[in-house]
CSV table of C-alpha atoms in Angstrom, one decimal:
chain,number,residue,atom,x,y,z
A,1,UNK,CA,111.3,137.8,96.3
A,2,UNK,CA,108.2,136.5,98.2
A,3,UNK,CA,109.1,137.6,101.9
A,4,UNK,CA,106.6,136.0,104.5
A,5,UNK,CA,103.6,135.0,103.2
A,6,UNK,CA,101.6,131.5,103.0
A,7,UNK,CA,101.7,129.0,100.5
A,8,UNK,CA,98.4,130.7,98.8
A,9,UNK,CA,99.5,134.0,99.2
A,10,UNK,CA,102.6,132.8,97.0
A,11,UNK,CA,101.0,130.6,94.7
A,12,UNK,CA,98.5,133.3,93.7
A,13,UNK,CA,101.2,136.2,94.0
A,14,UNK,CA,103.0,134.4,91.3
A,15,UNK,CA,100.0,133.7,89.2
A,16,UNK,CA,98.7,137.5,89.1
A,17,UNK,CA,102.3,138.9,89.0
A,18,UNK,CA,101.7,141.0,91.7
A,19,UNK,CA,102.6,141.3,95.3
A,20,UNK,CA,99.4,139.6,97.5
A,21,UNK,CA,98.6,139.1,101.0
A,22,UNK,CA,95.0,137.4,102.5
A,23,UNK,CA,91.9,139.3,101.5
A,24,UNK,CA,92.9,140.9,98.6
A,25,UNK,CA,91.5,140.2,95.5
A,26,UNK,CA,93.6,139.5,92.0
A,27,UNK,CA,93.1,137.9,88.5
A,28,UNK,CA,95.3,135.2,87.9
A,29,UNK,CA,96.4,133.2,85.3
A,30,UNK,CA,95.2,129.2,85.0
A,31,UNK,CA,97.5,126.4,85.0
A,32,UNK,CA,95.0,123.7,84.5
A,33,UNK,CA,91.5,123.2,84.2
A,34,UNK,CA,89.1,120.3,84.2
A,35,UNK,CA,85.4,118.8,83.7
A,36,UNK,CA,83.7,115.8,84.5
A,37,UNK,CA,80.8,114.1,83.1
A,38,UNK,CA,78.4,116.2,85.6
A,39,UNK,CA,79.6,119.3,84.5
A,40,UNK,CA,81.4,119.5,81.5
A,41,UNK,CA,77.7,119.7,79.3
A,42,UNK,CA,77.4,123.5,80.5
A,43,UNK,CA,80.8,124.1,79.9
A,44,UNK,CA,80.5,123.2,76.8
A,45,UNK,CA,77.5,124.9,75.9
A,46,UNK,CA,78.8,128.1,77.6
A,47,UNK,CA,82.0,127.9,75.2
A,48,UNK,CA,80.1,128.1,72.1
A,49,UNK,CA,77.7,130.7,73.7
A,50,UNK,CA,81.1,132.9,74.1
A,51,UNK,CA,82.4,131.8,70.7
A,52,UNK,CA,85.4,130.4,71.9
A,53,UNK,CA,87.8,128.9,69.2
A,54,UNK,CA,91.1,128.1,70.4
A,55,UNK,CA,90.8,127.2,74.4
A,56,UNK,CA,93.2,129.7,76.6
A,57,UNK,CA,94.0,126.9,79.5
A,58,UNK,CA,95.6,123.5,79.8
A,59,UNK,CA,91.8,121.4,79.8
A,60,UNK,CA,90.8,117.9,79.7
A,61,UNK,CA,87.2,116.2,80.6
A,62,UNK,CA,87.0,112.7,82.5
A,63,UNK,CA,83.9,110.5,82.4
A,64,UNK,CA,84.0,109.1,85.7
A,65,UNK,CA,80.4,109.6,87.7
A,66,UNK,CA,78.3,107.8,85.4
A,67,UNK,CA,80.7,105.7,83.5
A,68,UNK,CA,79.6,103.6,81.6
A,69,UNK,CA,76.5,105.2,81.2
A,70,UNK,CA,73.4,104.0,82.9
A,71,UNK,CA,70.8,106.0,80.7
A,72,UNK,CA,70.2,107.3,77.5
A,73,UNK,CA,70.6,111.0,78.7
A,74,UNK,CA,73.7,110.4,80.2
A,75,UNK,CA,75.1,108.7,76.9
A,76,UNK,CA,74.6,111.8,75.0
A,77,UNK,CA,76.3,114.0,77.3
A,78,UNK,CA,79.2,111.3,77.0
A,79,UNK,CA,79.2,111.6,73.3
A,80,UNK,CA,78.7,115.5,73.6
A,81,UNK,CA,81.9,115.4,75.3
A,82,UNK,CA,83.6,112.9,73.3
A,83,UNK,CA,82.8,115.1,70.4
A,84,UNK,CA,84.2,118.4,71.8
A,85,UNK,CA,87.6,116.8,72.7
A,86,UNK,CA,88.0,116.1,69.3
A,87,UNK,CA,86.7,119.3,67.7
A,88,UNK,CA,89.0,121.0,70.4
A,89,UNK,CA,92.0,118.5,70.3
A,90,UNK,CA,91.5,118.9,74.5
A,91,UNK,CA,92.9,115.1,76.4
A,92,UNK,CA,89.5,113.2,77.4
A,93,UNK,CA,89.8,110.3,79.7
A,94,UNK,CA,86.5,107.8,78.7
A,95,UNK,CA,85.0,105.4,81.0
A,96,UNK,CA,87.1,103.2,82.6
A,97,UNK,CA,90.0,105.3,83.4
A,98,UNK,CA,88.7,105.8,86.6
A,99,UNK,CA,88.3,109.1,88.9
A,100,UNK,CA,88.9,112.8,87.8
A,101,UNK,CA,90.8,113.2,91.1
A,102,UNK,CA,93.1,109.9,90.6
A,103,UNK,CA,93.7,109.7,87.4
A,104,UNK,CA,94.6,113.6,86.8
A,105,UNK,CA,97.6,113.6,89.1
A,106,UNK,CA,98.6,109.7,87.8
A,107,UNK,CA,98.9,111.7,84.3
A,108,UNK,CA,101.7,114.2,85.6
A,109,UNK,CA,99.2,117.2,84.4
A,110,UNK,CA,99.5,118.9,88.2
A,111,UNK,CA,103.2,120.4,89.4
A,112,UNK,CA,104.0,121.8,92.9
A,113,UNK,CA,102.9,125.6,92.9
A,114,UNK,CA,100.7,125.3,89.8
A,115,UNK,CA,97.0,126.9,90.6
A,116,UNK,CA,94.1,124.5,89.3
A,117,UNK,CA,90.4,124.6,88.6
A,118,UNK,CA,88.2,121.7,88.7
A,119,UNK,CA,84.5,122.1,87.9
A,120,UNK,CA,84.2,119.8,90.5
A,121,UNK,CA,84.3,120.2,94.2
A,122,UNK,CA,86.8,118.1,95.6
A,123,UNK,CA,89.4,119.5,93.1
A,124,UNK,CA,91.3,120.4,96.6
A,125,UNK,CA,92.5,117.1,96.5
A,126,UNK,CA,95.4,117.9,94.1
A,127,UNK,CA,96.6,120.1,97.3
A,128,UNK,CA,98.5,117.0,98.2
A,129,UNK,CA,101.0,118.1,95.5
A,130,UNK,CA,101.6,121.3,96.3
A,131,UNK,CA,98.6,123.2,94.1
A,132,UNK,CA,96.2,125.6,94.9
A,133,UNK,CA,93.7,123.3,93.3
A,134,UNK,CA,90.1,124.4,93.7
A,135,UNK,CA,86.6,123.3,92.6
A,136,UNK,CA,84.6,126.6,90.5
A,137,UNK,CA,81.3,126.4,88.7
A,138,UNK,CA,80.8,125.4,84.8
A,139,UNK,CA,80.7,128.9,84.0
A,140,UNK,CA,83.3,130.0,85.9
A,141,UNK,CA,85.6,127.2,84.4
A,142,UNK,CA,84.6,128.1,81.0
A,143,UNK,CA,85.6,131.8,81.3
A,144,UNK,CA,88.8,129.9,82.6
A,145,UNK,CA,89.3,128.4,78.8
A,146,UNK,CA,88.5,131.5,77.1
A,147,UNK,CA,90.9,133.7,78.6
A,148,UNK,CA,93.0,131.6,80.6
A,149,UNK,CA,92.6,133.6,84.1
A,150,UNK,CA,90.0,133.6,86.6
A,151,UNK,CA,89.8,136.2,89.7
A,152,UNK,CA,90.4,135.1,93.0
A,153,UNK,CA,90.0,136.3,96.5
A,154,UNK,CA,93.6,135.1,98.9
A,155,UNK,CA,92.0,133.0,101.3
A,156,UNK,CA,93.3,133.4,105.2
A,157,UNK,CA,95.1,130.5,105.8
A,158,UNK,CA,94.6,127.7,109.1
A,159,UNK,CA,97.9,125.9,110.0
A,160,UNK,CA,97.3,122.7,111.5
A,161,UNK,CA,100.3,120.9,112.9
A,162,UNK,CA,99.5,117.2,113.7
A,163,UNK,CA,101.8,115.5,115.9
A,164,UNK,CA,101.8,112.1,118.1
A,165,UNK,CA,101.9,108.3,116.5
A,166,UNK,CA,99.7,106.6,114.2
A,167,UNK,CA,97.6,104.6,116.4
A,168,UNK,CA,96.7,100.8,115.6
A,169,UNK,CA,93.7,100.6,113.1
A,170,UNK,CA,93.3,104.6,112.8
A,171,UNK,CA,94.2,105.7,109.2
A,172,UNK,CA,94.2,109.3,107.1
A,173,UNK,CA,90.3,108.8,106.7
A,174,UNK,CA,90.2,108.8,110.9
A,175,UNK,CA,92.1,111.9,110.9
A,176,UNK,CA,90.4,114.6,108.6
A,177,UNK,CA,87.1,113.0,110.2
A,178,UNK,CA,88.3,114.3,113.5
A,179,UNK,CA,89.6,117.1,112.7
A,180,UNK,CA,86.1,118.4,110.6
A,181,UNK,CA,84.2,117.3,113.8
A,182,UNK,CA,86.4,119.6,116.0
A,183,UNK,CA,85.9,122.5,113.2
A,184,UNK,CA,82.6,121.6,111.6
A,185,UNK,CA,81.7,122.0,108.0
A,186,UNK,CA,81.7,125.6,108.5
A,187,UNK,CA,84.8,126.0,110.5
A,188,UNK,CA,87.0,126.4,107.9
A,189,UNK,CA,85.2,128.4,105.5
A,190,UNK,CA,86.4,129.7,102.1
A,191,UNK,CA,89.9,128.8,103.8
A,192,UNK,CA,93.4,127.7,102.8
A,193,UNK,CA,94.7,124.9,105.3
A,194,UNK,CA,98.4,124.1,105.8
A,195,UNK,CA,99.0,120.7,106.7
A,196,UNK,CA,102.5,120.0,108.5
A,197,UNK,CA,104.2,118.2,111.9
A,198,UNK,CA,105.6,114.3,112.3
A,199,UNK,CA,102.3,112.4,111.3
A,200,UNK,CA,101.5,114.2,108.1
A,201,UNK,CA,105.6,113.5,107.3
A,202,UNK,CA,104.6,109.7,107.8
A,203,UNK,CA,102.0,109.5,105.6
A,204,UNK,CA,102.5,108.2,102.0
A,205,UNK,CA,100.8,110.4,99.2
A,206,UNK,CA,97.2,108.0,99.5
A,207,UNK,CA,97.0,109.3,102.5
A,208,UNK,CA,97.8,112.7,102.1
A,209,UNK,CA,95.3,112.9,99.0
A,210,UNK,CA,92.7,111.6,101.2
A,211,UNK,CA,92.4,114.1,103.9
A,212,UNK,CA,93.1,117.2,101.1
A,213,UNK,CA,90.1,115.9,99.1
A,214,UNK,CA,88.4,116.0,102.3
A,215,UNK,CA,88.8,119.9,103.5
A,216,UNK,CA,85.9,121.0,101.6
A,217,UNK,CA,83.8,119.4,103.8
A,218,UNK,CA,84.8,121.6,106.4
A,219,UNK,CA,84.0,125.0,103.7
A,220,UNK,CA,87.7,125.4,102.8
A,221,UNK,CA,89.3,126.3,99.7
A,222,UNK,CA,92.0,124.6,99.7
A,223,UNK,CA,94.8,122.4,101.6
A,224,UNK,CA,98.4,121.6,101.1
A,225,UNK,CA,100.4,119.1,102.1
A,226,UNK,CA,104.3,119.8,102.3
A,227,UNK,CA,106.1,118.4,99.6
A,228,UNK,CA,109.7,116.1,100.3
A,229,UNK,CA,110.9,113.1,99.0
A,230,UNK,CA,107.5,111.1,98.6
A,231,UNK,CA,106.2,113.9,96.7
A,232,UNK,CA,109.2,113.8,94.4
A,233,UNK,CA,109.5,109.9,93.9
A,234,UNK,CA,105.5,110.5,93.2
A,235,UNK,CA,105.6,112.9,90.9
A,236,UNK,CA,108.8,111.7,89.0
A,237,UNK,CA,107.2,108.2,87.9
A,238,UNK,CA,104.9,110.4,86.5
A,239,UNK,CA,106.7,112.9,84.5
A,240,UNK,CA,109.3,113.5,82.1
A,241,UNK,CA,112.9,112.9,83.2
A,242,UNK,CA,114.0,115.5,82.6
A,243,UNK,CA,110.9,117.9,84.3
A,244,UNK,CA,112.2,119.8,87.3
A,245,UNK,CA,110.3,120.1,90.1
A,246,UNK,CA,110.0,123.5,92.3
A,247,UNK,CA,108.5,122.5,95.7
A,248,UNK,CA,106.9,125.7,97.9
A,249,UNK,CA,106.1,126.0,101.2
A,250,UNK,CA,105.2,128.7,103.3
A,251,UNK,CA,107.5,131.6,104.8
A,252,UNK,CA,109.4,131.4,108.3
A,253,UNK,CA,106.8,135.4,109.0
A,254,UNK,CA,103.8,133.9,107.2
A,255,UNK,CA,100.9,134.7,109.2
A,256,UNK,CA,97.7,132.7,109.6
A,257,UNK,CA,94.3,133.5,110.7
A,258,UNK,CA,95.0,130.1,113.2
A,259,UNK,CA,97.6,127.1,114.3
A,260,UNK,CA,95.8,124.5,115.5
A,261,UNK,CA,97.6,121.9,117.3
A,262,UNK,CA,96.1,117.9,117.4
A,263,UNK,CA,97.9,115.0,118.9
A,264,UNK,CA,96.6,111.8,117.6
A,265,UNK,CA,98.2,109.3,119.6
A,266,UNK,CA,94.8,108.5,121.6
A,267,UNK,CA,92.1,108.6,118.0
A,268,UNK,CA,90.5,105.7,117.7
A,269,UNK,CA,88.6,104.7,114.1
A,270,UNK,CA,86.5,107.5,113.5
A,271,UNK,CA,82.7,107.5,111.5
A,272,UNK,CA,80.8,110.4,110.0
A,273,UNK,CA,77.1,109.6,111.0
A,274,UNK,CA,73.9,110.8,109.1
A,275,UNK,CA,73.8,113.4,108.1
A,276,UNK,CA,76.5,115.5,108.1
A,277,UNK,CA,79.6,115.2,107.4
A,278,UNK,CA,81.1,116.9,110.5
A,279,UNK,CA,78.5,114.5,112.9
A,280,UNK,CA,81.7,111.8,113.9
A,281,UNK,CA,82.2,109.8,116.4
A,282,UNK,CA,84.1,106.8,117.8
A,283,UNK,CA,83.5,103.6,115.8
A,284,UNK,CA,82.8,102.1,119.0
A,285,UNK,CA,79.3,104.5,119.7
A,286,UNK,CA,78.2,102.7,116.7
A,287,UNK,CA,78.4,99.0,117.5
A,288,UNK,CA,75.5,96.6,116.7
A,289,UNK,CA,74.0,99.1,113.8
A,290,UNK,CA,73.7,97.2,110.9
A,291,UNK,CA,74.5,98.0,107.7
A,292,UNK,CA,72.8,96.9,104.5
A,293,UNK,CA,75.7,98.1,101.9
A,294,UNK,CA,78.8,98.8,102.4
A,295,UNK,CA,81.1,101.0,99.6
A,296,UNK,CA,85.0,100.6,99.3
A,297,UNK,CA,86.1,103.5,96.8
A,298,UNK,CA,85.8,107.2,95.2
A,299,UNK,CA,88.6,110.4,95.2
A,300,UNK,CA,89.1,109.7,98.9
A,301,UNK,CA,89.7,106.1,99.5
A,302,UNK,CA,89.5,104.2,96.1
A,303,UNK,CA,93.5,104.2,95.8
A,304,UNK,CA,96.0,101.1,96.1
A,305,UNK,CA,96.8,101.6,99.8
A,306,UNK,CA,92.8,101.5,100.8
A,307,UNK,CA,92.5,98.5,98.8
A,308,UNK,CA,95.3,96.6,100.5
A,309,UNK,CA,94.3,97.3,103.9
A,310,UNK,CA,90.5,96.6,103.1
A,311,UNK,CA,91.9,93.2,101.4
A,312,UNK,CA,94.2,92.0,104.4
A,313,UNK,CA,90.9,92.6,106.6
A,314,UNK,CA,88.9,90.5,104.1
A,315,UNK,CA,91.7,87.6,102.8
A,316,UNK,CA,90.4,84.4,103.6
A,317,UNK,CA,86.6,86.0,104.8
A,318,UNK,CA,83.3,86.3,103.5
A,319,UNK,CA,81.3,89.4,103.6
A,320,UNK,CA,77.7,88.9,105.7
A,321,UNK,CA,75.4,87.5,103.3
A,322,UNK,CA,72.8,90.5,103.8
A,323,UNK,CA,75.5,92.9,102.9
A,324,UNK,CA,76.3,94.3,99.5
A,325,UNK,CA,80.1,95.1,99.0
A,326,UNK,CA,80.7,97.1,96.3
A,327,UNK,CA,84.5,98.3,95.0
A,328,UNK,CA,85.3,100.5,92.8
A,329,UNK,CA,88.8,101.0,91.8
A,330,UNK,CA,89.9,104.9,91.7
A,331,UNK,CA,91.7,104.6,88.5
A,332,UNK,CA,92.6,101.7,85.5
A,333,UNK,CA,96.3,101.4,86.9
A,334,UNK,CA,95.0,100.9,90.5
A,335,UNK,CA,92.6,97.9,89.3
A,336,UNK,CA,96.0,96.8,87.6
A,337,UNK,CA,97.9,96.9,90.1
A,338,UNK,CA,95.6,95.6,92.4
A,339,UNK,CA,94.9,92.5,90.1
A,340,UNK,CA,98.4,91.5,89.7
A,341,UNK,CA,99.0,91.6,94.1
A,342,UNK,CA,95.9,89.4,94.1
A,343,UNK,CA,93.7,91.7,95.7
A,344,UNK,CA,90.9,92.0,93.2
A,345,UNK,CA,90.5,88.3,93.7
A,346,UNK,CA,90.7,88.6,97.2
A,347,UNK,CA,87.3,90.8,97.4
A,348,UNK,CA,85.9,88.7,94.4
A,349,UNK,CA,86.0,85.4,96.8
A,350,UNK,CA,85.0,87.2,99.6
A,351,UNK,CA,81.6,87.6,98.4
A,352,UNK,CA,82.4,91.4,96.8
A,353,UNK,CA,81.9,93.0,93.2
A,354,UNK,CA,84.2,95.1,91.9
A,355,UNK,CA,82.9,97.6,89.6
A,356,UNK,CA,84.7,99.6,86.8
A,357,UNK,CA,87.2,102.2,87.6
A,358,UNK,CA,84.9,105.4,88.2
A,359,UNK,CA,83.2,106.9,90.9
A,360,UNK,CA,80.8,104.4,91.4
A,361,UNK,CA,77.2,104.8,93.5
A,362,UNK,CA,78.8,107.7,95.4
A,363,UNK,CA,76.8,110.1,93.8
A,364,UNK,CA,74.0,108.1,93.6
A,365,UNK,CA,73.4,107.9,89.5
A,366,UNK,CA,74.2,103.9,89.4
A,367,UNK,CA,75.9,100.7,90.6
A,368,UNK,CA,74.8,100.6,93.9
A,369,UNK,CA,71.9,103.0,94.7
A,370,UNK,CA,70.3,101.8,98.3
A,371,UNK,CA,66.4,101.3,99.0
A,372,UNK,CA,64.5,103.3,101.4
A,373,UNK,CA,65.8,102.8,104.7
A,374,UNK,CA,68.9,101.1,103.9
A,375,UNK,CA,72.0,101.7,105.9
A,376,UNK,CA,75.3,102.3,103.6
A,377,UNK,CA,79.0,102.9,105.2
A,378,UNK,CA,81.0,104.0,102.5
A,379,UNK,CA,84.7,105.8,102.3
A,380,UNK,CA,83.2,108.0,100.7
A,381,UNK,CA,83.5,112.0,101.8
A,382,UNK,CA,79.7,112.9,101.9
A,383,UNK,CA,76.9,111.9,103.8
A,384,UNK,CA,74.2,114.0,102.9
A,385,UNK,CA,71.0,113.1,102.6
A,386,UNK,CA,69.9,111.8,99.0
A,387,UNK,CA,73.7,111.7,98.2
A,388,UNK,CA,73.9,108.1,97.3
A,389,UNK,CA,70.1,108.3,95.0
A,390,UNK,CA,67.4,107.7,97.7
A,391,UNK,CA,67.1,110.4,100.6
A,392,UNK,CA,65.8,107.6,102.9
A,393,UNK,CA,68.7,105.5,103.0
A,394,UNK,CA,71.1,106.3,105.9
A,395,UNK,CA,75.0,106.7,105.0
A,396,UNK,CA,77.6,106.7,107.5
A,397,UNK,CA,81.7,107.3,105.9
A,398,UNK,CA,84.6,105.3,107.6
A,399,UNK,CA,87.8,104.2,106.4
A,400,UNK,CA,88.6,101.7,104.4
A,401,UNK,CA,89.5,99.4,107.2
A,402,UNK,CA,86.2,100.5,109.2
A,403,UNK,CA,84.2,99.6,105.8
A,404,UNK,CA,85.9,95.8,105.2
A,405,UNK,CA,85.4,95.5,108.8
A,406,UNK,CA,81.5,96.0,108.8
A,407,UNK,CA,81.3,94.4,105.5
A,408,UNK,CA,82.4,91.2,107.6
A,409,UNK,CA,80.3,91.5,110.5
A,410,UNK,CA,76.8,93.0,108.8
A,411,UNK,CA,77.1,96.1,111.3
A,412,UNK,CA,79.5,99.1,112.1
A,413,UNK,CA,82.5,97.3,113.3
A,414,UNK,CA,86.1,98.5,114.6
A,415,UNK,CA,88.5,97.4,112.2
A,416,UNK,CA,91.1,96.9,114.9
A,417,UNK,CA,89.3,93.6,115.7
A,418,UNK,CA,91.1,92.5,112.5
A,419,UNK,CA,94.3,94.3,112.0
């Protein structure tokens, strides 16, 4: 019986069958494992390299970064993968299905406790469930199918316990934007982060996905969110009826390398300037610069919840003429669902276009790349230069609110002006 360790000390003391404590270093065996369409080609060329036959791990590949396919080289990596799901009987979610990071978790494929890796860097995100979920390299995932294990090094673990009410206008986005300022990109580095206290207990899963997907950007491993009745009403649309679910947390003696301790009762609407992604300030710093695009979308804030509060900001108002307002939907049921409250209509009339599920022009391969010197804000979690396609365009990341706001007004604009 685990006796007062962290939720990664248990997850990966469970995984290697042996007894492990921060810093040690263990191989482990793989729940699940997954490629997109920017990284699955070299797994798949490093499978047949080893001579793999019969995959070891629970795998499936999601065409999401440049779906549908905006160039010939792109459409034969698509069909390169379409072809190995098939040869491999492995699930394969085409274009249209949306993001790796949405649709993954809508497909019941990620438990409480299960240990995950992503060939893809904000595979963290699934942390919001429970999982040490973490993003590896092609190769490293691909000796992840042949054998079904991977080694790992226990990360020390940071406990941050939020506390205080949600102010007006400030959303999950505001948060983990705050809180990588205070640490910086490096403050957390190779890192497990424990979530907990009365604001992360308000927060509905969106949320909670949001700022897991997020803790990357401040070098960590991983995060977790506590799992309770949301996680479990979540989870169980999602799975069989009969599934059982085994939520963990963390031992009463667990130790951690830090507690850090935020009340966000005074955070106003936050915004990650160019760029770095740790370079926040107050929304209000940033009045009167004017934006030139402005992105609603991606693994962070492309799920129902950011759509609604980005459409009740936008119902019944047009977007500034000089302003591009792009959406794209996280996943094919969240475009569903979103069509059938009204909401896709909603950005359609407000002068908005509304892509195909996927990850859009946040990695700057198509549907929205910006010209030199163009400003972009964008939910997006990444601000680095050249991130979007052109290294002289300027990208500042908001929340979803933040983004409809500006998309109004033609400059960086506090959403609470609306809401």
């Amino acid at each position: 019986m685990d006796t007062g360790k962290t939720i990664a000390e248990k997850i990966l003391s469970r995984h290697a069958r042996a007894d492990l404590k921060a810093g040690d270093f263990a191989v482990c065996n793989v729940d699940f494992t997954f490629g997109q369409d920017g990284t699955s080609s070299i797994i798949i060329d490093r499978i047949k390299e080893l001579g793999v036959k019969k995959l070891k791990s629970d795998f499936c590949m999601v065409i999401d970064h440049s779906a549908p396919s905006p160039s010939e080289g792109v459409s034969r990596v698509h069909s390169k993968m379409r072809k190995f799901s098939l040869d491999y009987k492995t699930a394969l979610f085409d274009i249209g299905c949306g993001v790796c990071h949405q649709v993954i978790p809508e497909s019941g494929s990620i438990l409480p406790g299960n240990l995950v890796l992503g060939a893809d860097s904000h595979t963290c995100t699934y942390g919001a469930l429970g999982a040490f979920s973490t993003g590896v390299g092609s190769t490293d995932l691909a000796i992840a199918l042949a054998t079904g294990m991977n080694w790992f090094r226990v990360p020390e673990t940071i406990k941050i316990f939020l506390k205080g009410k949600l102010p007006r206008g400030v959303f999950a986005k505001d948060i983990i934007l705050y809180i990588i300022k205070e640490l910086k990109a490096d403050g957390a580095t190779y890192k497990a982060v424990e979530f907990c206290g009365p604001v992360i207990d308000c927060l509905d899963l969106d949320g909670r996905f949001t700022i897991c997907n997020m803790v990357v950007e401040m070098g960590a491993k991983v995060g977790f969110m506590p799992q309770d009745n949301l996680t479990a009403s979540w989870l169980k649309q999602r799975l069989p009826k009969k599934k059982k679910l085994n939520f963990i947390a963390a031992d009463r003696g667990a130790k951690y390398e830090r507690i850090l301790d935020y009340d966000i009762s005074g955070l106003r609407p936050q915004v990650a300037c160019p760029h770095s992604v740790d370079n926040v300030v107050s929304v209000g710093k940033l009045k009167g610069t004017k934006i030139d695009e402005a992105f609603l979308g991606t693994c962070t804030n492309g799920r129902l919840s950011d759509l609604k509060v980005a459409c009740a900001i936008l119902k019944n108002r047009k977007v500034c003429p000089r302003v591009k307002f792009i959406v794209a939907p996280a996943s094919r049921e969240i475009y569903m669902d979103a069509l059938k409250l009204g909401i896709i209509n909603t950005f359609i009339n407000s002068g908005g276009v509304v892509i195909s599920p996927g990850c859009g022009p946040c990695v700057g391969t198509h549907c929205g790349i910006p010209a030199d010197g163009e400003v972009v804000v964008s939910t997006a979690n990444r601000n680095f230069k050249g991130r979007m396609g052109n290294p002289s365009a300027f990208i500042y990341l908001a929340s979803p609110a933040t983004v409809a706001a500006s998309a109004i007004t033609g400059e960086i604009t506090d959403p609470r002006k609306y809401l």
